[in-house]
């Protein structure tokens, strides 16, 4: 069985103060490798001189060197895979989607890829989402049911038929790794206050990104960018070098 832990980075809305990109990331681990996850989090706490059990969240780690260490450590774990979906809001057509609908559309694209990874290895994947204020388990269940009734590319036979769960990263520390992946990927897309982006974290995370085969397009699997068209290809030419 596979286990996916999912968190976000950026804002879902389209206000002037919202980030131009919204990301949803999953860290995917086989059940037999789950004990290694806690070991890696403790290793990171030691590297960062944080006490045992400290809640690790990207926003509280300001040092560039420490962030590079986090990305390199996660990218070097052969027993996990990451999947990230990036919404390029400035390239999307005008939409009246609510913030919940934006999140759930991202979730649909991520769920497709999670199910493909499970299908590729003939396994079943469970998934846990980091809690979002105002987002209820009932909303998730409604959307899962809606997805089952429309054409998608989700391989449902390879996902837990009971649906996903929602938890707090302070309570389920495995979600902290998803926060670090989502937030480590985001600077490659969302500029800082000086207008600069930073792709080095993503480059260090690259070995862990899900790719169906060495010849497969990364943007079809572990780093899904939407829309993916001429304008976004031109906006992010560096992706071809990952």
CSV table of C-alpha atoms in Angstrom, one decimal:
chain,number,residue,atom,x,y,z
A,1,UNK,CA,0.0,0.0,0.0
A,2,UNK,CA,1.1,3.6,-0.7
A,3,UNK,CA,0.4,6.5,1.6
A,4,UNK,CA,0.2,10.1,0.3
A,5,UNK,CA,0.5,13.1,2.5
A,6,UNK,CA,-0.7,16.3,0.9
A,7,UNK,CA,-0.2,20.0,1.6
A,8,UNK,CA,-0.4,23.3,-0.2
A,9,UNK,CA,1.5,26.5,-0.9
A,10,UNK,CA,0.3,29.9,-2.1
A,11,UNK,CA,-3.2,31.3,-2.1
A,12,UNK,CA,-6.1,29.8,-3.9
A,13,UNK,CA,-7.9,33.1,-4.7
A,14,UNK,CA,-7.5,35.7,-7.4
A,15,UNK,CA,-7.2,38.8,-5.2
A,16,UNK,CA,-4.5,41.4,-5.8
A,17,UNK,CA,-2.6,40.1,-2.8
A,18,UNK,CA,-2.8,36.5,-3.7
A,19,UNK,CA,0.2,34.6,-5.0
A,20,UNK,CA,0.3,34.2,-8.8
A,21,UNK,CA,0.6,30.4,-8.4
A,22,UNK,CA,-1.1,27.9,-6.1
A,23,UNK,CA,0.6,24.5,-5.5
A,24,UNK,CA,-0.6,21.3,-4.1
A,25,UNK,CA,2.0,18.6,-3.3
A,26,UNK,CA,2.0,15.0,-2.2
A,27,UNK,CA,4.7,13.0,-0.6
A,28,UNK,CA,4.1,9.3,-1.4
A,29,UNK,CA,5.6,6.5,0.6
A,30,UNK,CA,5.1,2.7,0.8
A,31,UNK,CA,3.8,1.4,4.1
A,32,UNK,CA,6.9,-0.5,4.8
A,33,UNK,CA,9.0,2.7,4.5
A,34,UNK,CA,6.8,4.8,6.8
A,35,UNK,CA,9.3,4.5,9.7
A,36,UNK,CA,12.0,6.2,7.6
A,37,UNK,CA,9.8,9.3,7.4
A,38,UNK,CA,10.1,10.0,11.1
A,39,UNK,CA,13.8,9.3,10.9
A,40,UNK,CA,14.3,11.9,8.1
A,41,UNK,CA,12.3,14.5,10.0
A,42,UNK,CA,14.5,14.0,13.1
A,43,UNK,CA,17.6,14.2,10.9
A,44,UNK,CA,16.4,17.5,9.6
A,45,UNK,CA,15.7,18.8,13.1
A,46,UNK,CA,19.2,17.8,14.0
A,47,UNK,CA,20.7,19.5,10.9
A,48,UNK,CA,18.7,22.7,11.7
A,49,UNK,CA,19.5,22.6,15.4
A,50,UNK,CA,15.8,22.2,16.3
A,51,UNK,CA,14.7,20.2,19.4
A,52,UNK,CA,13.4,16.7,18.9
A,53,UNK,CA,9.8,16.7,17.8
A,54,UNK,CA,9.8,20.4,16.6
A,55,UNK,CA,7.1,21.2,14.2
A,56,UNK,CA,8.9,21.8,10.9
A,57,UNK,CA,7.3,24.3,8.6
A,58,UNK,CA,9.0,26.1,5.7
A,59,UNK,CA,7.8,29.6,6.7
A,60,UNK,CA,9.6,29.3,10.1
A,61,UNK,CA,12.9,28.3,8.4
A,62,UNK,CA,14.4,31.6,7.0
A,63,UNK,CA,17.9,30.6,6.2
A,64,UNK,CA,18.7,29.9,2.6
A,65,UNK,CA,21.3,27.4,3.5
A,66,UNK,CA,18.9,25.5,5.8
A,67,UNK,CA,16.3,25.5,3.1
A,68,UNK,CA,18.8,24.1,0.6
A,69,UNK,CA,19.7,21.4,3.2
A,70,UNK,CA,16.0,20.5,3.5
A,71,UNK,CA,15.5,20.2,-0.2
A,72,UNK,CA,18.7,18.1,-0.7
A,73,UNK,CA,17.8,15.8,2.1
A,74,UNK,CA,14.3,15.1,0.8
A,75,UNK,CA,15.4,14.8,-2.8
A,76,UNK,CA,17.9,12.2,-1.7
A,77,UNK,CA,15.4,9.8,-0.2
A,78,UNK,CA,15.0,7.0,-2.8
A,79,UNK,CA,12.1,5.5,-0.9
A,80,UNK,CA,9.7,8.4,-1.5
A,81,UNK,CA,8.1,10.2,-4.5
A,82,UNK,CA,6.6,13.6,-4.8
A,83,UNK,CA,3.8,14.9,-7.0
A,84,UNK,CA,3.1,18.6,-7.3
A,85,UNK,CA,0.3,20.4,-9.3
A,86,UNK,CA,0.9,24.1,-10.0
A,87,UNK,CA,-1.9,26.4,-11.0
A,88,UNK,CA,-0.5,29.3,-13.1
A,89,UNK,CA,-3.4,31.6,-12.3
A,90,UNK,CA,-2.2,34.5,-14.5
A,91,UNK,CA,-2.4,32.1,-17.5
A,92,UNK,CA,-5.8,30.6,-16.7
A,93,UNK,CA,-8.9,32.0,-18.4
A,94,UNK,CA,-11.1,34.2,-16.3
A,95,UNK,CA,-13.1,32.0,-13.8
A,96,UNK,CA,-15.7,32.4,-11.2
A,97,UNK,CA,-14.3,29.4,-9.3
A,98,UNK,CA,-14.5,29.7,-5.5
A,99,UNK,CA,-11.4,29.0,-3.5
A,100,UNK,CA,-12.7,25.6,-2.6
A,101,UNK,CA,-13.3,24.8,-6.2
A,102,UNK,CA,-9.8,25.9,-7.1
A,103,UNK,CA,-8.4,23.6,-4.4
A,104,UNK,CA,-10.5,20.7,-5.5
A,105,UNK,CA,-9.6,21.1,-9.2
A,106,UNK,CA,-5.9,20.9,-8.1
A,107,UNK,CA,-6.8,17.9,-6.0
A,108,UNK,CA,-8.3,16.2,-9.0
A,109,UNK,CA,-5.2,16.6,-11.0
A,110,UNK,CA,-3.1,15.4,-8.1
A,111,UNK,CA,-5.4,12.4,-7.5
A,112,UNK,CA,-5.1,11.3,-11.1
A,113,UNK,CA,-1.3,11.2,-10.8
A,114,UNK,CA,-1.3,9.5,-7.4
A,115,UNK,CA,-3.6,6.8,-8.9
A,116,UNK,CA,-1.3,6.3,-11.9
A,117,UNK,CA,1.7,5.9,-9.6
A,118,UNK,CA,-0.2,3.3,-7.6
A,119,UNK,CA,-1.4,1.5,-10.8
A,120,UNK,CA,2.1,1.4,-12.1
A,121,UNK,CA,3.2,-0.6,-9.1
A,122,UNK,CA,-0.1,-2.5,-8.7
A,123,UNK,CA,-0.7,-1.0,-5.3
A,124,UNK,CA,-3.5,0.9,-3.6
A,125,UNK,CA,-2.9,4.5,-2.3
A,126,UNK,CA,-4.4,6.1,0.8
A,127,UNK,CA,-4.2,9.9,1.1
A,128,UNK,CA,-4.2,12.4,4.0
A,129,UNK,CA,-4.7,16.2,3.4
A,130,UNK,CA,-3.4,18.8,5.7
A,131,UNK,CA,-6.3,20.7,7.4
A,132,UNK,CA,-7.4,23.9,5.7
A,133,UNK,CA,-9.5,26.4,7.7
A,134,UNK,CA,-13.1,26.1,6.8
A,135,UNK,CA,-12.6,23.0,4.6
A,136,UNK,CA,-14.6,20.1,6.0
A,137,UNK,CA,-14.4,16.4,5.5
A,138,UNK,CA,-17.9,16.5,4.2
A,139,UNK,CA,-16.7,18.8,1.4
A,140,UNK,CA,-14.0,16.3,0.5
A,141,UNK,CA,-16.5,13.4,0.4
A,142,UNK,CA,-18.9,15.4,-1.8
A,143,UNK,CA,-16.1,16.1,-4.3
A,144,UNK,CA,-14.8,12.6,-4.3
A,145,UNK,CA,-18.4,11.4,-5.1
A,146,UNK,CA,-18.7,14.0,-7.9
A,147,UNK,CA,-15.4,12.9,-9.4
A,148,UNK,CA,-16.6,9.3,-9.6
A,149,UNK,CA,-19.6,10.5,-11.7
A,150,UNK,CA,-17.7,12.5,-14.3
A,151,UNK,CA,-15.0,11.4,-16.9
A,152,UNK,CA,-11.5,11.7,-15.4
A,153,UNK,CA,-8.2,9.9,-15.7
A,154,UNK,CA,-8.3,8.7,-12.1
A,155,UNK,CA,-7.6,5.0,-11.7
A,156,UNK,CA,-10.1,4.5,-8.9
A,157,UNK,CA,-9.2,0.8,-8.4
A,158,UNK,CA,-5.9,1.9,-7.1
A,159,UNK,CA,-7.1,4.4,-4.5
A,160,UNK,CA,-8.6,3.7,-1.1
A,161,UNK,CA,-12.3,3.2,-1.6
A,162,UNK,CA,-13.0,4.9,1.7
A,163,UNK,CA,-11.7,8.2,0.4
A,164,UNK,CA,-9.1,10.5,2.0
A,165,UNK,CA,-8.7,11.9,5.4
A,166,UNK,CA,-7.9,15.3,6.8
A,167,UNK,CA,-5.5,16.0,9.7
A,168,UNK,CA,-3.2,18.6,11.3
A,169,UNK,CA,0.5,18.6,10.6
A,170,UNK,CA,1.2,19.2,14.3
A,171,UNK,CA,-0.7,16.0,15.0
A,172,UNK,CA,0.4,13.9,12.1
A,173,UNK,CA,4.0,14.9,11.5
A,174,UNK,CA,4.1,13.1,8.1
A,175,UNK,CA,2.2,16.1,6.7
A,176,UNK,CA,5.2,18.3,7.6
A,177,UNK,CA,7.2,16.7,4.8
A,178,UNK,CA,4.5,17.6,2.4
A,179,UNK,CA,4.6,21.2,3.6
A,180,UNK,CA,8.4,21.3,3.0
A,181,UNK,CA,8.0,19.9,-0.5
A,182,UNK,CA,5.1,22.3,-1.5
A,183,UNK,CA,6.8,25.3,0.0
A,184,UNK,CA,10.2,24.3,-1.4
A,185,UNK,CA,8.8,24.1,-4.9
A,186,UNK,CA,6.8,27.3,-4.7
A,187,UNK,CA,9.8,29.8,-4.9
A,188,UNK,CA,10.5,28.5,-8.4
A,189,UNK,CA,7.2,30.0,-9.4
A,190,UNK,CA,6.1,32.6,-6.9
A,191,UNK,CA,8.5,35.6,-6.9
A,192,UNK,CA,9.8,37.2,-3.7
A,193,UNK,CA,9.1,40.9,-3.0
A,194,UNK,CA,12.0,41.9,-5.3
A,195,UNK,CA,10.5,39.9,-8.2
A,196,UNK,CA,13.0,37.1,-8.1
A,197,UNK,CA,12.3,33.4,-8.2
A,198,UNK,CA,14.4,30.6,-6.8
A,199,UNK,CA,14.6,27.3,-8.5
A,200,UNK,CA,17.5,25.7,-6.6
A,201,UNK,CA,15.2,24.1,-4.0
A,202,UNK,CA,13.2,22.4,-6.7
A,203,UNK,CA,16.4,21.3,-8.5
A,204,UNK,CA,17.5,19.6,-5.3
A,205,UNK,CA,14.1,18.0,-4.9
A,206,UNK,CA,14.2,16.8,-8.5
A,207,UNK,CA,15.4,13.2,-7.9
A,208,UNK,CA,12.2,12.5,-5.8
A,209,UNK,CA,9.7,13.8,-8.4
A,210,UNK,CA,7.5,11.1,-9.8
A,211,UNK,CA,8.3,10.2,-13.4
A,212,UNK,CA,6.6,7.3,-15.1
A,213,UNK,CA,9.8,6.4,-17.0
A,214,UNK,CA,13.1,8.1,-17.8
A,215,UNK,CA,11.7,9.3,-21.1
A,216,UNK,CA,8.4,10.5,-19.8
A,217,UNK,CA,7.6,14.2,-19.6
A,218,UNK,CA,8.0,15.4,-16.1
A,219,UNK,CA,5.2,17.9,-16.6
A,220,UNK,CA,2.8,15.0,-17.3
A,221,UNK,CA,3.4,13.2,-14.1
A,222,UNK,CA,5.2,14.5,-11.0
A,223,UNK,CA,5.3,18.2,-11.8
A,224,UNK,CA,1.9,19.0,-13.4
A,225,UNK,CA,1.6,22.6,-14.5
A,226,UNK,CA,-1.7,24.0,-15.8
A,227,UNK,CA,-2.4,25.3,-18.2
A,228,UNK,CA,0.5,23.8,-20.0
A,229,UNK,CA,0.5,25.6,-23.4
A,230,UNK,CA,2.7,27.9,-25.5
A,231,UNK,CA,2.4,30.8,-23.0
A,232,UNK,CA,3.4,28.8,-19.9
A,233,UNK,CA,6.2,26.9,-21.8
A,234,UNK,CA,7.6,30.3,-22.7
A,235,UNK,CA,7.2,31.6,-19.1
A,236,UNK,CA,9.0,28.7,-17.5
A,237,UNK,CA,11.7,27.6,-20.1
A,238,UNK,CA,14.0,26.3,-17.3
A,239,UNK,CA,11.6,23.4,-16.6
A,240,UNK,CA,13.0,21.6,-19.6
A,241,UNK,CA,16.4,21.4,-17.9
A,242,UNK,CA,15.0,19.6,-14.8
